[in-house]
Short mmCIF file of C-alpha atoms in Angstrom, two decimals:
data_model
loop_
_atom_site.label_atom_id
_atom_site.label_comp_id
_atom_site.label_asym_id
_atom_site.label_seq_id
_atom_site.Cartn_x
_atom_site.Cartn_y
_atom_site.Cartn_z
CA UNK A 1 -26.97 -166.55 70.99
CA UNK A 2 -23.83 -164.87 71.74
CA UNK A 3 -23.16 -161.23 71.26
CA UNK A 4 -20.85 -158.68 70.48
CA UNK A 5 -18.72 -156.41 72.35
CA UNK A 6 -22.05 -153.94 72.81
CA UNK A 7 -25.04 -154.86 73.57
CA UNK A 8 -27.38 -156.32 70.87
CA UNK A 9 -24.31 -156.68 68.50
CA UNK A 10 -23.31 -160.09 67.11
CA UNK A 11 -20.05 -161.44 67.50
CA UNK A 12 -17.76 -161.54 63.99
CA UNK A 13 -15.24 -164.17 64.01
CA UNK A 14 -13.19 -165.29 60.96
CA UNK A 15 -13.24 -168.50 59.58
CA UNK A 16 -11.18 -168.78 56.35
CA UNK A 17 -8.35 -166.84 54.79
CA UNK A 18 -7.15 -167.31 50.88
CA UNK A 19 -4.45 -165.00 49.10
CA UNK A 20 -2.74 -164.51 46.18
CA UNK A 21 0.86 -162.54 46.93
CA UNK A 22 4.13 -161.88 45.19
CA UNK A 23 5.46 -164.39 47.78
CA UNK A 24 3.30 -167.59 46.71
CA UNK A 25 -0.01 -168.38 45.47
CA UNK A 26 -1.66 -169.21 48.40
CA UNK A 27 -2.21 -167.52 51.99
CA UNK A 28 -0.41 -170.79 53.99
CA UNK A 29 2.93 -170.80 51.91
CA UNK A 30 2.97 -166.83 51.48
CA UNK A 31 2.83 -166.90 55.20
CA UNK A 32 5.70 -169.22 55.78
CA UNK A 33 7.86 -167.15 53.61
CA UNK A 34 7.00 -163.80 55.54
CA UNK A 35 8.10 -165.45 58.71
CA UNK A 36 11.28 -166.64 57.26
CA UNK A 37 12.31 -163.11 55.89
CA UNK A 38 12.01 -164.11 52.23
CA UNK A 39 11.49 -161.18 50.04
CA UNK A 40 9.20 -161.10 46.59
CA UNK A 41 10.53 -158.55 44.96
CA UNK A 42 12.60 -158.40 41.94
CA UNK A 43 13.30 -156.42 39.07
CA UNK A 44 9.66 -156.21 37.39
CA UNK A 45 9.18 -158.36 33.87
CA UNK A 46 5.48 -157.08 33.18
CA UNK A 47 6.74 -153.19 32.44
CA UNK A 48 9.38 -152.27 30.29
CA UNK A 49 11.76 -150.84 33.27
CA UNK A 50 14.62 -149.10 30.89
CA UNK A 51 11.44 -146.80 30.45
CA UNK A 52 11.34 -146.01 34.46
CA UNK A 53 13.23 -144.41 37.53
CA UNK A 54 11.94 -147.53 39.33
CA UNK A 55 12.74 -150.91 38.00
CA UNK A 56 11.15 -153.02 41.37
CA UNK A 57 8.26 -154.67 41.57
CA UNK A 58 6.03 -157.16 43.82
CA UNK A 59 4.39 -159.36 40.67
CA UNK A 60 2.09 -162.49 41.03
CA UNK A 61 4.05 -165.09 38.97
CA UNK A 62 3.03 -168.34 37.69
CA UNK A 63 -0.42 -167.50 38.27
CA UNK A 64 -3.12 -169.79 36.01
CA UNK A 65 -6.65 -168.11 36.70
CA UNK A 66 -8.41 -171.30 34.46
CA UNK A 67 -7.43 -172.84 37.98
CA UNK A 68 -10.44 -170.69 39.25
CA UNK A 69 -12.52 -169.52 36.65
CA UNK A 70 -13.96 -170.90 33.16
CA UNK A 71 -11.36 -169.65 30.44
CA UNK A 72 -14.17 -167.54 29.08
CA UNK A 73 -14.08 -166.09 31.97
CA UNK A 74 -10.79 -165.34 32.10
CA UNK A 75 -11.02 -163.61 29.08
CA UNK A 76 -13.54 -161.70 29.52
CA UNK A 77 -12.80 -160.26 33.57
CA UNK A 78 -9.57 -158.59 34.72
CA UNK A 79 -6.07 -159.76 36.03
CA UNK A 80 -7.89 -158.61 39.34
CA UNK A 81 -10.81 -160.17 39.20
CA UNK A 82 -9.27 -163.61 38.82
CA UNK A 83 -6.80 -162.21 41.57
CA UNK A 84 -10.25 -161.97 43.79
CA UNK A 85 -12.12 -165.38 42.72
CA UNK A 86 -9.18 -167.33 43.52
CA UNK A 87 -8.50 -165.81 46.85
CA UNK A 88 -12.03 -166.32 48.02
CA UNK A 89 -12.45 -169.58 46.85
CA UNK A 90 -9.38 -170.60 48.78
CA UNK A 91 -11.02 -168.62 52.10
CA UNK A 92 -14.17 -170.75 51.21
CA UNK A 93 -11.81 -173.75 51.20
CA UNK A 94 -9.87 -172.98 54.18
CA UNK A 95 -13.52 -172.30 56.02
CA UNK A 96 -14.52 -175.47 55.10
CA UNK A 97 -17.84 -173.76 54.19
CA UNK A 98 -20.10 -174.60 50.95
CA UNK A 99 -22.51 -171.40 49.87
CA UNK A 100 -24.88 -174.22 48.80
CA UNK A 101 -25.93 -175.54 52.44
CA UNK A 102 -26.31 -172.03 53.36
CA UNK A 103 -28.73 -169.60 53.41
CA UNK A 104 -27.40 -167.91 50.27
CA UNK A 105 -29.18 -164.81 50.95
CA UNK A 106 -27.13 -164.13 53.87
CA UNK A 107 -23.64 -164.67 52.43
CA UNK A 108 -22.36 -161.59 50.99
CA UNK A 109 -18.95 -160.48 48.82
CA UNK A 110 -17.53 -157.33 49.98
CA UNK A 111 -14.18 -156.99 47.58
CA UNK A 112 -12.70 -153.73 47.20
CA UNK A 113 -9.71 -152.52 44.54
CA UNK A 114 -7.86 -149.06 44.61
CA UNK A 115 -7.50 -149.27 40.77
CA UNK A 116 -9.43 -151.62 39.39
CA UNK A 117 -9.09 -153.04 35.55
CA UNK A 118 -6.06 -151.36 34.43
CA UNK A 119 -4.57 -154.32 32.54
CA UNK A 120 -8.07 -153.68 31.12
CA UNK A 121 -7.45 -149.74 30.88
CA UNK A 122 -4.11 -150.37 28.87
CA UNK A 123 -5.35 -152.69 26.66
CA UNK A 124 -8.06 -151.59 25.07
CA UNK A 125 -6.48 -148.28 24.89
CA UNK A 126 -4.20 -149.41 22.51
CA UNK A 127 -7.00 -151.24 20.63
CA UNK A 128 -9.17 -148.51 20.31
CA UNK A 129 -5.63 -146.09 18.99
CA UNK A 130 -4.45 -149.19 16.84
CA UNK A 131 -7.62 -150.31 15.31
CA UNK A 132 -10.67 -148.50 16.43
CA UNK A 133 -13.29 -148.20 18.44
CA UNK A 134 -15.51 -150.89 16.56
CA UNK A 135 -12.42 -153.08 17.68
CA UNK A 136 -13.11 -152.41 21.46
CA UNK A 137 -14.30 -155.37 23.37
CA UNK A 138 -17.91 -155.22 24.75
CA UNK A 139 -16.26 -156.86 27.75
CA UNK A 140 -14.55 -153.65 28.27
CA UNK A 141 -16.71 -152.03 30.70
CA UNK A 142 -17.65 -154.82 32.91
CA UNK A 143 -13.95 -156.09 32.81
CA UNK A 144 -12.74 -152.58 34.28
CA UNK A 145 -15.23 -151.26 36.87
CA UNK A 146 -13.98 -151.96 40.54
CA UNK A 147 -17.51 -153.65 41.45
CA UNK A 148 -16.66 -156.74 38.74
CA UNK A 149 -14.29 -159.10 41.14
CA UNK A 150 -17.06 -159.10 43.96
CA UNK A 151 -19.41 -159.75 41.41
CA UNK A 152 -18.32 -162.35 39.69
CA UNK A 153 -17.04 -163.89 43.13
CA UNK A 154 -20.58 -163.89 44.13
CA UNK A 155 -21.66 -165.68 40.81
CA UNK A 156 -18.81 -168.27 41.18
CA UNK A 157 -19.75 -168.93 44.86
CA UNK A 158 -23.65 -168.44 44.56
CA UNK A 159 -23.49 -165.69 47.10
CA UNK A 160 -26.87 -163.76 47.10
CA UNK A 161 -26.64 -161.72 50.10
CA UNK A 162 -24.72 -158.13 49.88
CA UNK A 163 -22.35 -157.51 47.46
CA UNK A 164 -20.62 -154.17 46.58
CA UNK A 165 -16.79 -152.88 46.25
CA UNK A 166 -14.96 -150.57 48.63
CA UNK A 167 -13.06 -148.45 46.57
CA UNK A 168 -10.54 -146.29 48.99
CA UNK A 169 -6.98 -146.43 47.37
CA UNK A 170 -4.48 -148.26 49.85
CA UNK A 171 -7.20 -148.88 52.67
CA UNK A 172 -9.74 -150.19 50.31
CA UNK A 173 -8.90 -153.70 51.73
CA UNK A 174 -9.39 -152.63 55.59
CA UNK A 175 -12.69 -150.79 54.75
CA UNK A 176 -14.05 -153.74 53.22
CA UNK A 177 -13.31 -156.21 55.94
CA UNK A 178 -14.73 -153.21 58.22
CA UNK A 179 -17.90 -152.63 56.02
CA UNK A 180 -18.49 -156.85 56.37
CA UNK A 181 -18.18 -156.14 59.98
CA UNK A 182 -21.07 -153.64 60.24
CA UNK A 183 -23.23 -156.32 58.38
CA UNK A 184 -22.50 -159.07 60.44
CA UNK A 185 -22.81 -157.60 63.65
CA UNK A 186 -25.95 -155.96 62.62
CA UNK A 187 -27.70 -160.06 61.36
CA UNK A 188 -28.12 -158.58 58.29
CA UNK A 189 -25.91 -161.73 56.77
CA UNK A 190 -24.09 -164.84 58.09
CA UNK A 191 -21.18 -164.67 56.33
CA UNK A 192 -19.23 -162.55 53.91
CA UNK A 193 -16.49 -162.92 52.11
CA UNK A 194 -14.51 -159.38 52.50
CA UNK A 195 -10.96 -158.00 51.01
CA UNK A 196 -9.13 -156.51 48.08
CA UNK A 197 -7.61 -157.31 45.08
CA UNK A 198 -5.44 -155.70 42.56
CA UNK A 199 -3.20 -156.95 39.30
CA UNK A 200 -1.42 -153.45 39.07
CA UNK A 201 1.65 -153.97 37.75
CA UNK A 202 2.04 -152.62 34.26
CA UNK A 203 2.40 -149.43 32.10
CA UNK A 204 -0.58 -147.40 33.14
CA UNK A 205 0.16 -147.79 36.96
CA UNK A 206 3.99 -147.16 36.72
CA UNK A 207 4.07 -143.83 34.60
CA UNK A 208 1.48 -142.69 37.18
CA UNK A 209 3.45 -143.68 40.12
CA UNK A 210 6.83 -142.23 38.95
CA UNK A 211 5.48 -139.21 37.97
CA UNK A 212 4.34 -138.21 41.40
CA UNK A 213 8.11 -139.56 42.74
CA UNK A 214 5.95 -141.98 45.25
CA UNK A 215 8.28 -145.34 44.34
CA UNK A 216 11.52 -145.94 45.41
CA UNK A 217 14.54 -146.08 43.20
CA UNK A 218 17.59 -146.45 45.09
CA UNK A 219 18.36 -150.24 45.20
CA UNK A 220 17.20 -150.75 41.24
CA UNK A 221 20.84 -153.04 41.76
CA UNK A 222 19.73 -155.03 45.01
CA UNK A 223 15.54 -155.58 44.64
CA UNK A 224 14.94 -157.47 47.47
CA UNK A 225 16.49 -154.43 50.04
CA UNK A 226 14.36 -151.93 48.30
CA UNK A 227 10.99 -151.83 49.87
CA UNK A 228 12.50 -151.13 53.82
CA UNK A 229 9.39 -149.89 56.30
CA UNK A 230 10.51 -147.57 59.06
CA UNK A 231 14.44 -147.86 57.63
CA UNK A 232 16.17 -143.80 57.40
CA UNK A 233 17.35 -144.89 53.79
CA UNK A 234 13.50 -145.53 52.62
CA UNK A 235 12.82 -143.68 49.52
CA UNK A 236 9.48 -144.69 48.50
CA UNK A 237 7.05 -147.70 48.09
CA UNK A 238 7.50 -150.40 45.64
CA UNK A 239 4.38 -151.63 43.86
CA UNK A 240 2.92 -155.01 44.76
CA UNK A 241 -0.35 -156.80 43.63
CA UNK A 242 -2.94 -159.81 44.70
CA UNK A 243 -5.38 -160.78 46.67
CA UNK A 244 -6.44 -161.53 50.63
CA UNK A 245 -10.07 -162.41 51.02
CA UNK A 246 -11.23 -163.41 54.76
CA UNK A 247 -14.17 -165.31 55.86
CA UNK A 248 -16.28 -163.46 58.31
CA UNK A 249 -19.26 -164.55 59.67
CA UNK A 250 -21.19 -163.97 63.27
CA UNK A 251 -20.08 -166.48 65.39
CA UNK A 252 -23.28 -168.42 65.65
CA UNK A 253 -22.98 -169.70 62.43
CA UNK A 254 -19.53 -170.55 62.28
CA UNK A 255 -19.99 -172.29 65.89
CA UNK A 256 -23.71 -173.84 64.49
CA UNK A 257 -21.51 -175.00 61.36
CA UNK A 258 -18.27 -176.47 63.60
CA UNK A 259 -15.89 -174.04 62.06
CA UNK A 260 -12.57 -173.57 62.69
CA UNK A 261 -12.32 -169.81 64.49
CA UNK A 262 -8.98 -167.91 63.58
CA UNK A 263 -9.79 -164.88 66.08
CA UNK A 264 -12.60 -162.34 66.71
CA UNK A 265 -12.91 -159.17 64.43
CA UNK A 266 -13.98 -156.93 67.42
CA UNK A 267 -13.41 -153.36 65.89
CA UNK A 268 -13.66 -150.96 62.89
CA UNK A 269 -12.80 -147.63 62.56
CA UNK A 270 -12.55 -145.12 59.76
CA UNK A 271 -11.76 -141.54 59.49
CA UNK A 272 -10.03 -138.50 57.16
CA UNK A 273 -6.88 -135.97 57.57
CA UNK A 274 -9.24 -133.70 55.51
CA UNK A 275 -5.66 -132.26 54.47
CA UNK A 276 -4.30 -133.76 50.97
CA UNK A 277 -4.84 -136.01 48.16
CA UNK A 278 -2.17 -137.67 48.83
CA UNK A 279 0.01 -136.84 51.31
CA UNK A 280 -0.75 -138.24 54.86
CA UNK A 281 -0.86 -135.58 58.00
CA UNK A 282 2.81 -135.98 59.34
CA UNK A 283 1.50 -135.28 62.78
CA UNK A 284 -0.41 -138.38 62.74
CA UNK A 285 -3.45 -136.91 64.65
CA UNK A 286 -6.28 -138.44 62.64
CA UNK A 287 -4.80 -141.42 62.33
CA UNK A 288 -4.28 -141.86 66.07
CA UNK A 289 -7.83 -140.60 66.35
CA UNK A 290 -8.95 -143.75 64.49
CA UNK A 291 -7.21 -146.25 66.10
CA UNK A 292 -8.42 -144.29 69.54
CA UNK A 293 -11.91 -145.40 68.25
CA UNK A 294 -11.60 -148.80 67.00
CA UNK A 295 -9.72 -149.41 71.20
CA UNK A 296 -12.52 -147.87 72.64
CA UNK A 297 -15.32 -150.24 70.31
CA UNK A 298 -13.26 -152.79 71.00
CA UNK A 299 -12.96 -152.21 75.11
CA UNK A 300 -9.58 -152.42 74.48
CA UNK A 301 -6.91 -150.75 76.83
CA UNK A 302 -3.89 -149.97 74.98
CA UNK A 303 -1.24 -151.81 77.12
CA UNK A 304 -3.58 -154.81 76.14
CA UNK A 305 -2.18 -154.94 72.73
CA UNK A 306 -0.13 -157.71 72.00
CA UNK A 307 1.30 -156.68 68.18
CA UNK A 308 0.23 -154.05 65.51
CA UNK A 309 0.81 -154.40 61.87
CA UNK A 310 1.60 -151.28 60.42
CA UNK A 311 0.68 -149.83 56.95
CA UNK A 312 4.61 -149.26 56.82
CA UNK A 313 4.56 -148.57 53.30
CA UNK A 314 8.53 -147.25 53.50
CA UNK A 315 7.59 -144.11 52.15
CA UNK A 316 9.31 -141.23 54.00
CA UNK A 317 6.23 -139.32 54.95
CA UNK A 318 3.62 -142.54 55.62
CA UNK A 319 6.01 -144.01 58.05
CA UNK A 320 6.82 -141.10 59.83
CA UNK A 321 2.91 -140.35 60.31
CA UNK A 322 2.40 -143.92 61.45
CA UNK A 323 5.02 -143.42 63.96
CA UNK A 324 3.59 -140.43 65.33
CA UNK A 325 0.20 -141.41 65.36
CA UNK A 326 0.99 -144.93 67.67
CA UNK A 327 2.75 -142.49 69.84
CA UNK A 328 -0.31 -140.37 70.06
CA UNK A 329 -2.62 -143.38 70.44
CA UNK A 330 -0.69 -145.46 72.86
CA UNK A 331 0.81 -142.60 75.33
CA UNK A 332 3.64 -144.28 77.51
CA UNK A 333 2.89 -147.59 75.98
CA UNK A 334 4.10 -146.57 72.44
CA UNK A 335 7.80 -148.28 73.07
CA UNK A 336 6.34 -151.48 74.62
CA UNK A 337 4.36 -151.99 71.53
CA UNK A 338 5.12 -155.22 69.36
CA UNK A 339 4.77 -153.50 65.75
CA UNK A 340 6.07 -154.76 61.98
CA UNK A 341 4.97 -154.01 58.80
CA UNK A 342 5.40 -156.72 55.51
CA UNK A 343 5.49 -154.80 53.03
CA UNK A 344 9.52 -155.30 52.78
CA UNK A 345 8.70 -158.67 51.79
CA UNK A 346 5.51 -158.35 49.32
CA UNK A 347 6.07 -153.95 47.88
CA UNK A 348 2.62 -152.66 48.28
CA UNK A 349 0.03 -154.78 47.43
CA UNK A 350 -2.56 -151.03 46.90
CA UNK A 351 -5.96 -152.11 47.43
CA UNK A 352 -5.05 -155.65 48.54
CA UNK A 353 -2.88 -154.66 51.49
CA UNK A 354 -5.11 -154.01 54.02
CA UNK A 355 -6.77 -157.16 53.27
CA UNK A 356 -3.54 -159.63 53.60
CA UNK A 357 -2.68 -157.57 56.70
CA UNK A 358 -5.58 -158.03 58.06
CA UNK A 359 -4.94 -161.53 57.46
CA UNK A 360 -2.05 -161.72 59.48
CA UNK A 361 -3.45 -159.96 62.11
CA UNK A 362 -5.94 -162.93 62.84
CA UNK A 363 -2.51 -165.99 61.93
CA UNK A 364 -0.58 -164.06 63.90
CA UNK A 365 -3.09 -164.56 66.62
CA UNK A 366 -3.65 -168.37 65.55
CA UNK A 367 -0.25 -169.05 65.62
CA UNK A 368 1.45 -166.83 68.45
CA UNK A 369 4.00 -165.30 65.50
CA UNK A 370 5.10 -162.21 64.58
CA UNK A 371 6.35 -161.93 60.87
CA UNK A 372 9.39 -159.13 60.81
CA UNK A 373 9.81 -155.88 59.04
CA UNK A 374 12.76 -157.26 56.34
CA UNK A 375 15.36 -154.97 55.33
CA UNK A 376 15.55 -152.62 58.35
CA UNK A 377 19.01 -152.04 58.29
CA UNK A 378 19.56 -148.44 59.36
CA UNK A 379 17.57 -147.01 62.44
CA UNK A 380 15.78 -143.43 61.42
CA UNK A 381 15.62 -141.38 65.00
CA UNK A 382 12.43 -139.76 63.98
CA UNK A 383 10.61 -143.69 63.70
CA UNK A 384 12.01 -145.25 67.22
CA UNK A 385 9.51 -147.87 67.83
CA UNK A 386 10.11 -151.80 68.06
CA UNK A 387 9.43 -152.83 64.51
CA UNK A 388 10.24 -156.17 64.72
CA UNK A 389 13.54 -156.04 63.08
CA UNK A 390 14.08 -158.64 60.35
CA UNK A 391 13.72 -161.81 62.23
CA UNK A 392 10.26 -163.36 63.32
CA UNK A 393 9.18 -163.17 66.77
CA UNK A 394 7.07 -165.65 68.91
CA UNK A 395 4.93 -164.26 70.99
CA UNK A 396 1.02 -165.19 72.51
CA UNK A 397 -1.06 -162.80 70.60
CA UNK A 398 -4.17 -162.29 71.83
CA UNK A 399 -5.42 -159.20 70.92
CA UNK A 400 -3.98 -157.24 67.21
CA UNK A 401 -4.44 -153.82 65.09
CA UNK A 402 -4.14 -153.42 61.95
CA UNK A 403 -3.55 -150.23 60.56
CA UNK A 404 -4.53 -148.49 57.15
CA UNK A 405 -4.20 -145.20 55.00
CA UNK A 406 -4.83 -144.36 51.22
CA UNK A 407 -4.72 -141.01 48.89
CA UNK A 408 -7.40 -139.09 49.99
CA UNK A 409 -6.34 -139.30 53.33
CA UNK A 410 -8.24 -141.98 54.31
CA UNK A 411 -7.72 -143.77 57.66
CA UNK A 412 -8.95 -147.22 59.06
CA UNK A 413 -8.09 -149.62 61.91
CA UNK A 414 -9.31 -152.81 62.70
CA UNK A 415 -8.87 -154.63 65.77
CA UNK A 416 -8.83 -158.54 66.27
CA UNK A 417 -9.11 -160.41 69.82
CA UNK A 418 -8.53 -164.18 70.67
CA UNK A 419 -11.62 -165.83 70.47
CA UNK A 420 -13.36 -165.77 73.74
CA UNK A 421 -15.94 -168.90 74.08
#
């Protein structure tokens, strides 16, 4: 049977990716876009904007969950949740895999959110102030806790083995993929379906947001220029939502089973600025720390990597950090790096990200492309790295890092290799 990177360790390959973005409804078509430079922004239609500094948004349209779930279902779960099922039952389609000819004890669900059930939140706060609490929906609880959309993914797909939520604000998706990892490797499962989901868009999220001045405002006018990673004239995320669920399972399974293999998830690694609740350690020490960790667990030198996908969130202070701490991690090797983030074409997809990053870490690998970072436009001299300006690169990937941060200061990198037979 083969093994991991350490001794004793299975290998983790994936097998199946499925998405829901602001781009397109599925992972294959969301991907083409990215690589073409199409944005999915626009001016946002679930919020009432004349209410807002920010008017942009990233929002899944034309979205019809009864294409995944039983409409009493629907009713009854989250914008997320359906966000999640679909996602994962496109990965299980994409893997080619069927949860009833496995061992259903060993498939697992590992789906994360940052936020969880506000569409829930908002509206059954304004039942409960409208008409009263004997008006509340006893579907309110289980609708809203973070837990529900790997759940009920496990229920749709018969998945018996383990099943929990990640719950770490932007990274959530990257520590769920990582926590999948730790099963895997360990044969405590044979597959798990791992990511993040989020349906974010709407009152609750936005006050929030543009009360702490963390979304951009500046191109209102021009949508698709106003998320811009890495660009000087970034002032500030713009909200996204969806889902990216990936296939993982130890590579004896998906090689018993015929599977097609993407790439190898070889490394994990998590850690804390300890500093702030939200604002990431400019210096970029503990992120470069992490992604230190998940080189050295994956035997990884670090002129040996072929692309990294950024958290790039264009945020002044997150892209900054992220610059810093890729100087700090690769030494001399910084400038030759290959690096982009996507969040210029989808906003910030909060919980999800990490997962549909991680995503294109393992394409960009299948495919030998490198999807650009869109509307960089105006070269900052504090972030002076090759970000992939605005047009898609080719390039033989075999080895990719995906990095992640969230309020809290939570770090995370994963690392993906070409699969080695």
């Amino acid at each position: 049977m083969a093994k991991g990177t350490n001794p004793g360790l299975e290998r983790v390959v994936v097998t199946g990716i499925g998405a829901v973005t602001p781009l397109a409804l599925n992972f294959s078509d969301s991907w083409e876009a990215i690589l073409s430079g199409k944005c999915g922004l626009a001016v946002a239609t679930k919020v009432d904007v004349d209410r807002f500094p920010c008017k942009v948004a990233g929002e899944v349209r034309n979205f019809d969950p009864c294409a995944f779930l039983d409409a009493k279902l629907v009713r009854r779960s989250d914008t997320f949740t359906h966000y999640a099922v679909a996602a994962a039952k496109m990965a299980a389609a994409d893997g080619a895999i069927d949860v009833a000819t496995c061992d259903a004890g060993r498939v697992g669900v590992i789906i994360g959110s940052g936020i969880g059930g506000l569409q829930t939140i908002e509206s059954q706060s304004r039942t409960l102030h409208t008409d009263g609490p004997r008006r509340v929906s006893p579907f309110m609880i289980p609708s809203l806790i973070v837990d529900m959309a790997a759940g009920i993914t496990a229920i749709e797909l018969g998945a018996k083995g383990p099943n929990f939520a990640a719950v770490s604000a932007c990274s959530t998706g990257a520590h769920a993929i990582g926590e999948a990892l730790h099963f895997l490797r360990l044969g405590k499962a044979d597959a798990i379906f791992a990511g993040g989901a989020e349906g974010s868009v709407n009152i609750f999220s936005f006050s929030g947001f543009c009360a702490m001045r963390a979304m951009g405002s500046n191109f209102n006018g021009d949508p698709q220029r106003a998320s811009r990673p890495f660009d000087r004239k970034r002032d500030g995320f713009i909200m996204g939502e969806g889902a990216a669920v990936l296939l993982l399972e130890t590579e004896a399974h998906a090689t018993a089973r015929g599977a097609k293999i993407y790439c190898e998830l070889s490394a994990y690694a998590a850690g804390c600025d300890a500093r702030h609740i939200t604002a990431p350690d400019l210096s970029g020490e503990s992120l470069a720390a992490v992604i230190c960790q998940a080189l050295e667990e994956a035997e990884l030198a670090p002129e040996e990597v072929d692309y990294v996908n950024a958290h790039g969130t264009s945020t002044p202070y997150n892209d900054l950090c992220e610059t810093n701490a890729l100087k700090l991690a690769f030494g001399k090797f910084a400038k030759k790096l290959t690096i982009s983030s996507i969040k210029g074409a989808t906003g910030h997809m909060l919980g999800a990200a990490g997962a549909f990053e991680a995503a294109v870490c393992a394409n960009a690998i299948w495919t030998g492309k490198i999807p650009p970072t869109i509307n960089y436009e105006y070269p900052d001299p504090a972030c002076d790295l090759d970000y992939t300006p605005n047009a898609m690169l080719e390039k033989s990937v075999a080895t990719a890092i995906s990095t992640n941060l969230g309020f809290g200061g939570h770090n995370v990198a994963l690392a993906f290799r070409r699969h080695r037979r």
